Amino acid sequence: MQQNPNVPSVRTVLSVTDETPTVRTLEFADDILASSRPGQFAMVWVPRIGELPMSVMVSETRGNAAFTVRVHGATSTGLYNTPVGGAIGVRGPYGNSFDIRRGRALLVGGGTGLVPLMRLISQAPDDLEITLLMGARTSDEVFFGQRAARMRPDRLDVVVTTDDGTLGVAGNVADEAARRLGDGGFDAVYTCGPELMMRRVVDEARSRGVFVQASIERVMKCGLGICGSCCMDSHLVCTDGTVFDGDHLAKSGDFGYAYRSKSGKSTPY
Amino acid sequence: MPVPLSTNVGPLELESPTMLASGILGISTEVFGRILGEGAGAVVTKSLSTEPWEGYANPTVIGADNGGMLNAVGLSNPGAAEFASMLKKSPDVPVIVSLVGSAEPDFEAMVSEFKDCNVIGYELNLSCPHVAKVGLEVGDDVELVGRIVGAVKRATPSPVMAKVGLGSANYMDTVTAAVDAGADAITAINTIRAMAIDADTAVPVLSNKFGGLSGAPIKPIALRCVYEIAERGGIPIIGCGGISTWRDAVEFILAGASAVQIGSALSGGRTGVFSQVNAGIGRYMEQKGHSAISGMVGLAAKS
């Protein structure tokens, strides 16, 4: 009998790390997900509770993958509360990935949107000069800074912004991105995080003629290009994305404006 | 000159015999436009209800062995009124509207919503196997099927198709009830009630426990149903169930289908499946000397 890769495979949680009071990283062994490309996601099943799309977090242990989850709805809370030794189901990875250019890259992330950027850093060519802008509302919500520096000791500049100024640069990460882009010298911009932030980053990069890509999040039921929940204009985030070029996004009537609710109704941000 | 792929399903005229099956994608006019651009002869919307439905909690769609797919989406849809207002903004995108409900008034109310939309037909979902009081529970009530089909026929001059499935009644009785009430075509079949259990955790995987099996595993069953309905005669048929290649589509046409619907085969982003299947059907027709789809419909029964 032919095993279908779209059936969840159960994995045992090997470690749980508190990143902030509401964010945890759960690590598990999975050779296939461990080699996910940045921007790809898995559908994560929390038995008896639900299933949700998660960007695949990089692990510092070979052959391991991880999910970094913020407490939000029932399923993310269920995943957050899964202890070491607990079982989760995974299928994937699905979707496309960032097109990593040479030269100097500006990475702009907020919250768990940093996950695909961490994987990008882990797979970037050695000579890529990376500036990572990490945005958070307040200092308690900043995470991954030390891990990024550990993963890449050279050619990585980590800059933290907090909306309330309790750590790093005071202000919104999109403002800092605009300032850095204004200084010039970047060959590419990669962003993942709240969609309104990404819309600004995309617009700022394009206005200066810099190549930009964003990894998009949408309501997803299947991850397979079947249910249509994640449609953005005529495209599906699960199979055409999650990564889209800025030139494509700039023409989108949905990006930064509207998403489909669970019923499929177009809903403004 | 290429062979014409146009086909008629009763009063419904299609430029190609491949259609987007209901439930797949189906919530956005932009996506419908893309699928029509890929060569689909028609697109069928998700089944719409009088009120918006969120559907079941995930997991709602997973793979199944041997190339199958299992779903209990739970008929999520934004509701007929909301959907009609979206369609009105895209009069250049023709759609077949799928409707789901419990009784005649539901269907009559929904049909009236689409008066000013580019609707080329209605498909009545009498066969969803995983939601209470609608779908297959309606399809199993043969007398109710007759009343609903009759009511929709009176409410619209557009072609009306009845989509049947395998429930607890003899599905052929449902077909007969729909035909007697004036249905213009039968779509056969819907997914087949099924489930998945994870051995490692001893938990049913779908949140609803039960869902519908689709894709390659149900193809021989669907093919048998189309053949049986064709033997019964008197009604055009749209074949549906596990079609992913031109060869599958040709088999359904030879069994008696005037057109086919494709759904699970879009899995993994295969929106190009329509043009691939169409091209393969065209090559087959050239090889076999067929000048029109109509000349192939039901040929296997005549052999």
Coordinates of C-alpha atoms in Angstrom, one line a residue:
Chain A
M1 CA 0.0 0.0 0.0
Q2 CA 1.2 3.5 -0.8
Q3 CA 1.6 5.7 2.2
N4 CA 0.3 9.2 1.6
P5 CA 2.7 12.0 2.7
N6 CA -0.3 14.2 3.5
V7 CA -1.4 12.1 6.5
P8 CA 0.0 13.5 9.8
S9 CA 3.0 11.5 11.1
V10 CA 3.3 11.6 14.9
R11 CA 6.5 13.0 16.4
T12 CA 7.5 13.1 20.1
V13 CA 8.4 16.5 21.6
L14 CA 12.0 16.3 22.7
S15 CA 12.4 19.8 24.3
V16 CA 10.4 22.8 25.1
T17 CA 12.0 26.3 25.4
D18 CA 10.3 29.3 26.8
E19 CA 11.1 32.3 24.5
T20 CA 8.8 34.8 26.2
P21 CA 5.9 34.5 28.7
T22 CA 3.6 33.6 25.7
V23 CA 6.0 32.0 23.2
R24 CA 7.6 28.6 23.3
T25 CA 9.7 26.5 20.9
L26 CA 9.1 22.8 20.7
E27 CA 11.7 20.6 19.2
F28 CA 11.4 17.1 17.7
A29 CA 13.3 14.7 15.4
D30 CA 12.3 14.8 11.7
D31 CA 14.8 14.6 8.9
I32 CA 12.4 15.9 6.3
L33 CA 11.2 18.9 8.1
A34 CA 14.8 19.6 9.3
S35 CA 15.7 20.2 5.7
S36 CA 12.8 22.6 5.0
R37 CA 13.6 25.7 3.1
P38 CA 13.0 29.1 4.6
G39 CA 9.3 30.1 4.0
Q40 CA 8.0 26.5 3.9
F41 CA 5.5 25.4 6.5
A42 CA 4.1 22.2 8.0
M43 CA 0.5 21.4 9.1
V44 CA 0.8 20.6 12.8
W45 CA -1.8 18.4 14.4
V46 CA -2.4 18.6 18.1
P47 CA -4.3 15.4 18.7
R48 CA -7.9 16.0 19.9
I49 CA -7.5 19.7 19.6
G50 CA -6.8 20.9 16.1
E51 CA -4.3 21.5 13.3
L52 CA -2.7 24.7 12.1
P53 CA 0.0 25.8 9.7
M54 CA 3.4 26.6 11.3
S55 CA 6.6 27.8 9.7
V56 CA 9.3 25.3 10.4
M57 CA 11.8 26.6 13.0
V58 CA 15.5 25.7 12.6
S59 CA 17.1 23.6 15.3
E60 CA 20.8 23.6 16.4
T61 CA 20.7 19.8 16.5
R62 CA 21.1 18.0 13.2
G63 CA 18.0 16.1 12.1
N64 CA 15.7 18.1 14.4
A65 CA 13.1 20.6 13.5
A66 CA 11.0 22.8 15.8
F67 CA 7.9 25.0 16.0
T68 CA 7.8 28.3 17.7
V69 CA 4.2 29.0 18.8
R70 CA 2.5 32.0 20.5
V71 CA -0.6 31.3 22.6
H72 CA -3.5 32.6 20.5
G73 CA -6.4 30.2 19.7
A74 CA -7.3 26.7 20.9
T75 CA -4.8 24.9 18.7
S76 CA -1.8 27.2 19.3
T77 CA -2.5 27.0 23.0
G78 CA -2.7 23.2 22.8
L79 CA 0.6 23.1 21.0
Y80 CA 2.1 25.6 23.5
N81 CA 1.0 23.3 26.3
T82 CA 2.3 20.1 24.8
P83 CA 5.0 18.8 27.2
V84 CA 8.3 17.0 26.6
G85 CA 7.3 13.5 25.6
G86 CA 4.0 14.7 24.2
A87 CA 2.8 13.7 20.7
I88 CA 2.2 16.0 17.8
G89 CA 1.4 15.1 14.1
V90 CA 3.2 16.8 11.2
R91 CA 2.7 16.8 7.5
G92 CA 4.7 18.8 5.0
P93 CA 6.8 20.8 4.4
Y94 CA 4.6 22.7 1.9
G95 CA 5.0 25.8 -0.1
N96 CA 7.9 27.7 -1.8
S97 CA 10.8 29.5 -0.2
F98 CA 12.8 32.7 -0.2
D99 CA 15.0 33.4 -3.2
I100 CA 18.3 34.1 -1.4
R101 CA 20.3 36.7 -3.4
R102 CA 24.0 37.5 -3.0
G103 CA 25.3 40.7 -1.5
R104 CA 23.6 42.5 1.4
A105 CA 20.3 41.4 2.8
L106 CA 17.9 43.2 5.1
L107 CA 15.6 40.8 7.1
V108 CA 12.6 42.4 8.8
G109 CA 10.6 40.2 11.2
G110 CA 8.1 40.6 13.9
G111 CA 7.1 38.0 16.5
T112 CA 6.9 34.4 15.3
G113 CA 7.3 35.9 11.8
L114 CA 11.0 35.6 12.7
V115 CA 10.9 31.8 12.2
P116 CA 11.4 31.7 8.4
L117 CA 14.0 34.4 8.7
M118 CA 16.0 32.3 11.2
R119 CA 15.9 29.4 8.7
L120 CA 17.0 31.8 6.0
I121 CA 20.0 32.9 8.1
S122 CA 20.9 29.2 8.7
Q123 CA 20.9 28.5 5.0
A124 CA 22.4 31.8 3.7
P125 CA 25.7 31.7 1.8
D126 CA 28.7 32.5 4.0
D127 CA 29.4 35.8 2.2
L128 CA 25.9 37.2 2.5
E129 CA 26.0 40.4 4.7
I130 CA 22.8 40.2 6.8
T131 CA 21.1 42.9 8.9
L132 CA 18.2 41.4 10.9
L133 CA 15.6 43.8 12.2
M134 CA 13.6 42.2 15.0
G135 CA 10.5 44.1 16.0
A136 CA 8.5 43.7 19.2
R137 CA 6.0 45.7 21.2
T138 CA 8.1 45.6 24.3
S139 CA 11.3 44.1 25.7
D140 CA 9.6 41.1 27.2
E141 CA 8.5 40.0 23.8
V142 CA 12.0 40.0 22.2
F143 CA 13.3 36.5 21.4
F144 CA 15.8 34.7 19.0
G145 CA 18.4 37.5 19.1
Q146 CA 21.1 35.5 20.9
R147 CA 20.2 32.3 18.9
A148 CA 20.7 34.2 15.6
A149 CA 24.0 35.5 16.7
R150 CA 25.1 32.0 17.8
M151 CA 23.9 30.5 14.5
R152 CA 25.9 33.0 12.5
P153 CA 28.8 34.6 14.4
D154 CA 30.0 36.6 11.3
R155 CA 28.3 39.0 8.8
L156 CA 25.2 39.3 10.9
D157 CA 24.0 42.5 12.5
V158 CA 21.0 42.1 14.8
V159 CA 18.9 45.2 15.5
V160 CA 16.0 45.1 18.0
T161 CA 13.2 47.6 17.9
T162 CA 10.5 47.9 20.5
D163 CA 7.4 50.0 20.1
D164 CA 7.6 51.2 23.7
G165 CA 11.4 51.8 23.6
T166 CA 12.1 49.4 26.4
L167 CA 14.9 47.7 24.4
G168 CA 16.9 48.6 21.3
V169 CA 15.6 51.2 18.9
A170 CA 12.4 52.8 20.0
G171 CA 9.6 52.6 17.4
N172 CA 8.1 50.4 14.8
V173 CA 10.2 47.9 12.9
A174 CA 8.8 49.1 9.6
D175 CA 10.1 52.6 10.3
E176 CA 13.5 51.3 11.1
A177 CA 13.4 49.3 7.9
A178 CA 12.6 52.4 6.0
R179 CA 15.5 54.3 7.6
R180 CA 17.9 51.5 6.8
L181 CA 16.7 51.3 3.2
G182 CA 17.1 55.1 3.0
D183 CA 20.8 54.6 3.9
G184 CA 21.1 52.3 0.8
G185 CA 23.3 49.4 0.0
F186 CA 20.9 46.5 0.2
D187 CA 20.5 44.0 -2.6
A188 CA 17.4 42.2 -1.1
V189 CA 14.8 42.5 1.6
Y190 CA 13.0 39.5 3.2
T191 CA 10.1 40.0 5.6
C192 CA 7.7 38.0 7.6
G193 CA 5.3 39.2 10.3
P194 CA 2.1 41.1 10.7
E195 CA 0.7 41.8 7.2
L196 CA 0.4 45.6 7.7
M197 CA 4.0 45.8 8.7
M198 CA 5.0 43.7 5.6
R199 CA 2.9 45.9 3.3
R200 CA 4.9 48.9 4.5
V201 CA 8.3 47.1 4.1
V202 CA 7.4 45.9 0.6
D203 CA 6.3 49.4 -0.4
E204 CA 9.5 51.0 1.1
A205 CA 11.8 48.5 -0.7
R206 CA 10.0 48.8 -4.0
S207 CA 10.0 52.6 -3.9
R208 CA 13.8 52.3 -3.8
G209 CA 14.1 49.6 -6.4
V210 CA 15.3 46.9 -4.0
F211 CA 14.2 43.3 -4.6
V212 CA 11.8 42.3 -1.8
Q213 CA 9.9 39.1 -0.8
A214 CA 7.4 38.5 1.9
S215 CA 6.2 35.2 3.5
I216 CA 2.4 35.5 3.9
E217 CA 0.1 33.9 6.6
R218 CA -3.5 33.1 6.0
V219 CA -6.3 31.0 7.4
M220 CA -5.5 27.5 6.2
K221 CA -7.5 24.3 6.4
C222 CA -5.7 21.9 4.0
G223 CA -2.3 23.2 3.1
L224 CA -2.7 21.4 -0.2
G225 CA -4.3 23.9 -2.6
I226 CA -7.8 22.4 -2.1
C227 CA -9.9 24.3 0.4
G228 CA -9.2 27.8 -1.0
S229 CA -9.2 29.4 2.5
C230 CA -5.8 31.0 2.0
C231 CA -6.6 32.6 -1.4
M232 CA -5.1 36.1 -1.9
D233 CA -6.5 37.4 -5.2
S234 CA -6.1 34.6 -7.7
H235 CA -3.3 33.0 -5.8
L236 CA -3.1 30.4 -3.0
V237 CA -0.7 31.1 -0.1
C238 CA -0.3 27.4 0.6
T239 CA 0.8 26.2 -2.9
D240 CA 1.8 29.5 -4.8
G241 CA 3.4 30.9 -1.6
T242 CA 4.1 31.4 1.2
V243 CA 6.7 33.6 -0.4
F244 CA 5.7 36.2 -2.9
D245 CA 7.8 38.8 -4.8
G246 CA 7.1 42.4 -3.9
D247 CA 6.3 43.2 -7.6
H248 CA 3.4 40.6 -7.3
L249 CA 2.3 41.8 -3.9
A250 CA 2.2 45.5 -5.0
K251 CA -0.5 44.7 -7.5
S252 CA -2.5 42.7 -5.0
G253 CA -5.9 44.1 -3.8
D254 CA -5.8 41.7 -0.8
F255 CA -2.2 42.0 0.5
G256 CA -2.3 44.3 3.5
Y257 CA -6.1 44.8 3.1
A258 CA -8.1 41.6 3.4
Y259 CA -8.0 37.9 4.2
R260 CA -10.7 35.1 4.1
S261 CA -12.3 34.1 7.4
K262 CA -13.0 30.5 8.3
S263 CA -16.3 30.8 6.4
G264 CA -14.5 32.2 3.3
K265 CA -15.8 35.7 3.7
S266 CA -13.4 38.4 2.6
T267 CA -12.5 40.3 5.8
P268 CA -10.6 43.5 6.0
Y269 CA -7.5 43.8 8.3
Chain B
M1 CA -7.1 21.6 -36.8
P2 CA -7.6 20.5 -33.2
V3 CA -10.6 18.4 -32.3
P4 CA -13.4 20.4 -30.7
L5 CA -13.7 19.6 -27.0
S6 CA -17.1 21.3 -26.6
T7 CA -19.8 19.3 -25.0
N8 CA -23.5 19.7 -24.0
V9 CA -24.8 18.5 -20.6
G10 CA -28.5 18.8 -21.3
P11 CA -29.1 22.5 -21.8
L12 CA -25.6 23.4 -20.4
E13 CA -23.1 24.2 -23.2
L14 CA -19.4 23.8 -22.2
E15 CA -16.3 24.7 -24.2
S16 CA -14.5 21.8 -22.6
P17 CA -15.6 18.7 -20.7
T18 CA -13.6 19.3 -17.5
M19 CA -15.2 21.2 -14.6
L20 CA -13.9 22.3 -11.2
A21 CA -15.8 20.1 -8.7
S22 CA -17.7 21.8 -5.9
G23 CA -15.9 22.2 -2.6
I24 CA -12.5 22.7 -4.2
L25 CA -11.1 26.3 -4.0
G26 CA -14.5 27.8 -4.9
I27 CA -14.8 30.9 -2.7
S28 CA -13.1 33.6 -4.9
T29 CA -14.0 35.0 -8.3
E30 CA -10.3 35.7 -8.9
V31 CA -9.5 32.0 -8.4
F32 CA -12.5 31.0 -10.6
G33 CA -11.1 33.2 -13.3
R34 CA -7.8 31.5 -13.0
I35 CA -9.3 28.0 -13.2
L36 CA -11.3 28.9 -16.3
G37 CA -8.1 30.3 -17.8
E38 CA -6.5 26.9 -17.2
G39 CA -9.1 25.3 -19.5
A40 CA -11.9 24.3 -17.2
G41 CA -15.2 24.3 -19.1
A42 CA -17.0 25.4 -16.0
V43 CA -16.5 26.0 -12.3
V44 CA -18.8 25.0 -9.5
T45 CA -18.8 27.0 -6.3
K46 CA -18.5 25.6 -2.8
S47 CA -21.9 24.6 -1.6
L48 CA -23.6 27.7 -0.3
S49 CA -26.1 27.7 2.6
T50 CA -28.6 30.4 3.6
E51 CA -26.3 31.5 6.5
P52 CA -22.5 31.6 6.7
W53 CA -20.9 28.5 8.0
E54 CA -17.4 28.3 9.5
G55 CA -17.2 24.5 9.0
Y56 CA -15.4 22.1 11.3
A57 CA -12.3 22.7 13.3
N58 CA -9.0 21.4 11.7
P59 CA -7.9 18.8 10.8
T60 CA -10.4 19.1 8.0
V61 CA -8.5 17.8 5.0
I62 CA -5.8 15.1 5.0
G63 CA -4.3 12.6 2.7
A64 CA -5.5 9.0 2.5
D65 CA -3.7 5.9 1.4
N66 CA -3.3 5.0 -2.3
G67 CA -3.6 8.6 -3.5
G68 CA -6.8 9.4 -1.7
M69 CA -8.0 12.4 0.2
L70 CA -10.2 12.6 3.2
N71 CA -12.1 15.7 4.2
A72 CA -14.6 17.0 6.7
V73 CA -14.5 20.7 5.9
G74 CA -18.1 20.9 7.1
L75 CA -19.4 22.9 4.1
S76 CA -17.8 26.1 5.2
N77 CA -19.0 29.0 3.1
P78 CA -19.8 32.7 3.5
G79 CA -23.5 32.2 2.8
A80 CA -25.5 32.7 -0.4
A81 CA -26.2 36.4 0.1
E82 CA -22.5 37.3 0.7
F83 CA -21.5 35.1 -2.2
A84 CA -24.0 36.7 -4.6
S85 CA -22.7 40.1 -3.7
M86 CA -19.2 39.0 -4.6
L87 CA -20.3 37.4 -7.9
K88 CA -22.1 40.6 -8.9
K89 CA -18.8 42.4 -8.9
S90 CA -17.4 39.9 -11.5
P91 CA -20.1 39.5 -14.2
D92 CA -17.4 38.3 -16.6
V93 CA -16.8 35.1 -14.6
P94 CA -19.6 32.5 -15.2
V95 CA -20.2 30.0 -12.4
I96 CA -22.3 27.0 -11.5
V97 CA -23.7 27.7 -8.0
S98 CA -23.8 24.7 -5.7
L99 CA -26.5 24.9 -3.0
V100 CA -27.0 23.0 0.2
G101 CA -30.0 23.1 2.5
S102 CA -32.5 21.0 4.4
A103 CA -35.8 21.8 2.6
E104 CA -37.4 23.7 -0.4
P105 CA -37.6 27.1 1.3
D106 CA -33.8 27.2 1.8
F107 CA -33.2 26.5 -1.9
E108 CA -35.8 28.9 -3.1
A109 CA -34.5 31.7 -1.0
M110 CA -30.9 31.1 -2.2
V111 CA -31.8 31.0 -5.9
S112 CA -33.5 34.4 -5.6
E113 CA -30.2 35.8 -4.3
F114 CA -28.5 35.1 -7.6
K115 CA -30.9 36.8 -10.0
D116 CA -28.4 39.4 -11.1
C117 CA -25.3 37.1 -11.2
N118 CA -23.6 35.3 -14.1
V119 CA -24.9 31.9 -13.0
I120 CA -25.0 29.3 -15.8
G121 CA -26.6 26.6 -13.7
Y122 CA -27.2 25.3 -10.2
E123 CA -25.9 22.1 -8.7
L124 CA -27.9 20.8 -5.7
N125 CA -25.7 19.1 -3.1
L126 CA -27.7 16.1 -2.1
S127 CA -24.7 14.0 -1.1
C128 CA -22.2 15.7 1.3
P129 CA -21.6 12.8 3.7
H130 CA -20.4 14.6 6.9
V131 CA -22.9 17.3 7.9
A132 CA -26.2 16.6 9.7
K133 CA -29.6 17.5 8.2
V134 CA -28.2 18.4 4.7
G135 CA -26.4 16.7 1.9
L136 CA -26.6 13.0 2.0
E137 CA -29.3 13.0 4.7
V138 CA -31.4 14.9 2.2
G139 CA -30.3 12.7 -0.7
D140 CA -31.4 9.6 1.3
D141 CA -34.9 11.1 1.6
V142 CA -36.1 10.4 -1.9
E143 CA -39.4 12.2 -1.5
L144 CA -37.7 15.3 -0.2
V145 CA -35.3 15.2 -3.1
G146 CA -38.2 15.4 -5.5
R147 CA -39.7 18.4 -3.7
I148 CA -36.4 20.3 -3.6
V149 CA -35.5 19.6 -7.3
G150 CA -39.1 20.6 -8.3
A151 CA -38.9 23.8 -6.2
V152 CA -35.6 24.9 -7.7
K153 CA -36.7 24.1 -11.2
R154 CA -39.8 26.4 -10.7
A155 CA -37.5 29.1 -9.2
T156 CA -35.1 29.4 -12.1
P157 CA -34.9 28.9 -15.8
S158 CA -31.2 27.9 -15.5
P159 CA -30.1 24.3 -15.8
V160 CA -30.4 22.3 -12.5
M161 CA -28.1 19.4 -11.7
A162 CA -28.5 17.0 -8.8
K163 CA -25.3 15.8 -7.2
V164 CA -25.8 12.3 -5.8
G165 CA -23.7 10.1 -3.6
L166 CA -23.7 6.7 -1.8
G167 CA -25.8 6.9 1.4
S168 CA -28.2 4.6 3.1
A169 CA -30.9 4.8 0.3
N170 CA -30.4 3.2 -3.1
Y171 CA -28.7 6.1 -4.9
M172 CA -30.6 5.1 -8.1
D173 CA -33.9 6.0 -6.3
T174 CA -32.5 9.4 -5.6
V175 CA -31.5 9.8 -9.3
T176 CA -35.0 8.8 -10.3
A177 CA -36.6 11.2 -7.9
A178 CA -34.4 14.0 -9.3
V179 CA -35.1 13.1 -12.9
D180 CA -38.9 12.8 -12.3
A181 CA -38.8 16.3 -10.7
G182 CA -37.2 17.8 -13.8
A183 CA -33.5 17.8 -13.1
D184 CA -31.5 18.6 -16.2
A185 CA -28.5 16.5 -15.3
I186 CA -27.0 14.2 -12.5
T187 CA -23.6 14.7 -11.1
A188 CA -22.2 11.4 -9.7
I189 CA -20.7 10.9 -7.3
N190 CA -19.8 12.8 -4.1
T191 CA -17.2 11.7 -1.6
I192 CA -17.8 8.4 0.3
R193 CA -18.2 8.5 4.1
A194 CA -14.9 7.4 5.6
M195 CA -12.5 8.1 8.5
A196 CA -8.9 8.0 9.6
I197 CA -7.4 6.8 12.9
D198 CA -3.9 7.5 14.0
A199 CA -2.4 4.3 15.4
D200 CA 0.3 6.1 17.5
T201 CA -2.1 8.2 19.5
A202 CA -5.3 6.1 19.0
V203 CA -7.2 9.2 18.0
P204 CA -9.5 9.8 15.0
V205 CA -7.6 12.4 12.9
L206 CA -10.5 14.5 11.5
S207 CA -12.0 16.7 14.1
N208 CA -15.4 15.5 13.0
K209 CA -14.2 11.9 13.1
F210 CA -16.1 11.1 9.9
G211 CA -15.4 12.7 6.5
G212 CA -15.6 12.0 2.8
L213 CA -13.1 9.9 0.8
S214 CA -12.2 11.3 -2.6
G215 CA -9.5 10.8 -5.2
A216 CA -8.1 7.7 -6.8
P217 CA -9.5 5.1 -4.3
I218 CA -13.1 5.9 -5.2
K219 CA -12.7 6.1 -9.0
P220 CA -13.8 2.6 -9.8
I221 CA -16.9 3.1 -7.7
A222 CA -17.7 6.4 -9.3
L223 CA -17.2 4.9 -12.7
R224 CA -19.6 2.1 -11.9
C225 CA -22.3 4.6 -10.8
V226 CA -22.0 6.7 -13.9
Y227 CA -22.3 3.5 -16.0
E228 CA -25.4 2.4 -14.1
I229 CA -27.1 5.8 -14.4
A230 CA -26.3 5.8 -18.1
E231 CA -27.9 2.3 -18.4
R232 CA -31.0 3.7 -16.7
G233 CA -31.0 6.4 -19.3
G234 CA -33.0 9.6 -19.8
I235 CA -30.6 12.0 -18.1
P236 CA -27.2 13.6 -19.0
I237 CA -24.5 12.8 -16.5
I238 CA -21.5 14.6 -15.1
G239 CA -18.9 12.2 -13.8
C240 CA -17.0 12.9 -10.6
G241 CA -14.7 10.8 -8.4
G242 CA -11.0 10.3 -8.6
I243 CA -10.4 11.8 -12.0
S244 CA -6.8 13.1 -12.4
T245 CA -5.7 12.1 -15.9
W246 CA -7.1 12.3 -19.4
R247 CA -7.4 8.5 -19.3
D248 CA -9.6 8.7 -16.2
A249 CA -11.8 11.4 -18.0
V250 CA -12.1 9.3 -21.1
E251 CA -13.2 6.3 -19.1
F252 CA -16.0 8.3 -17.5
I253 CA -17.1 9.6 -20.9
L254 CA -17.1 6.1 -22.2
A255 CA -19.2 5.1 -19.2
G256 CA -21.8 7.7 -20.0
A257 CA -20.7 11.1 -18.7
S258 CA -21.0 14.1 -21.0
A259 CA -18.6 16.1 -18.8
V260 CA -16.4 15.4 -15.8
Q261 CA -15.5 17.2 -12.6
I262 CA -12.0 17.3 -11.1
G263 CA -11.3 18.1 -7.5
S264 CA -8.7 16.2 -5.4
A265 CA -6.3 16.1 -8.3
L266 CA -5.7 19.8 -7.8
S267 CA -3.9 18.8 -4.6
G268 CA -0.4 20.2 -4.4
G269 CA -1.2 23.2 -6.7
R270 CA -2.0 21.2 -9.8
T271 CA -4.3 23.8 -11.3
G272 CA -2.8 22.8 -14.7
V273 CA -4.7 19.5 -14.5
F274 CA -7.6 20.9 -16.6
S275 CA -5.4 21.8 -19.7
Q276 CA -3.5 18.5 -19.3
V277 CA -6.7 16.4 -19.2
N278 CA -8.2 18.4 -22.1
A279 CA -5.2 18.0 -24.2
G280 CA -5.1 14.2 -23.6
I281 CA -8.8 13.9 -24.4
G282 CA -8.1 15.7 -27.7
R283 CA -5.3 13.4 -28.6
Y284 CA -7.4 10.4 -27.8
M285 CA -10.2 11.6 -30.0
E286 CA -7.8 12.2 -32.9
Q287 CA -6.3 8.7 -32.5
K288 CA -9.7 7.1 -32.3
G289 CA -11.3 9.2 -35.0
H290 CA -13.9 10.9 -32.8
S291 CA -15.0 14.3 -34.1
A292 CA -17.1 15.3 -31.0
I293 CA -17.3 14.3 -27.3
S294 CA -21.0 13.4 -27.9
G295 CA -19.9 10.5 -30.1
M296 CA -17.9 9.0 -27.2
V297 CA -20.5 9.3 -24.4
G298 CA -21.6 5.8 -23.2
L299 CA -19.6 3.9 -25.9
A300 CA -18.4 1.3 -23.4
A301 CA -22.0 0.1 -22.9
K302 CA -22.4 -0.4 -26.6
S303 CA -19.3 -2.6 -27.0

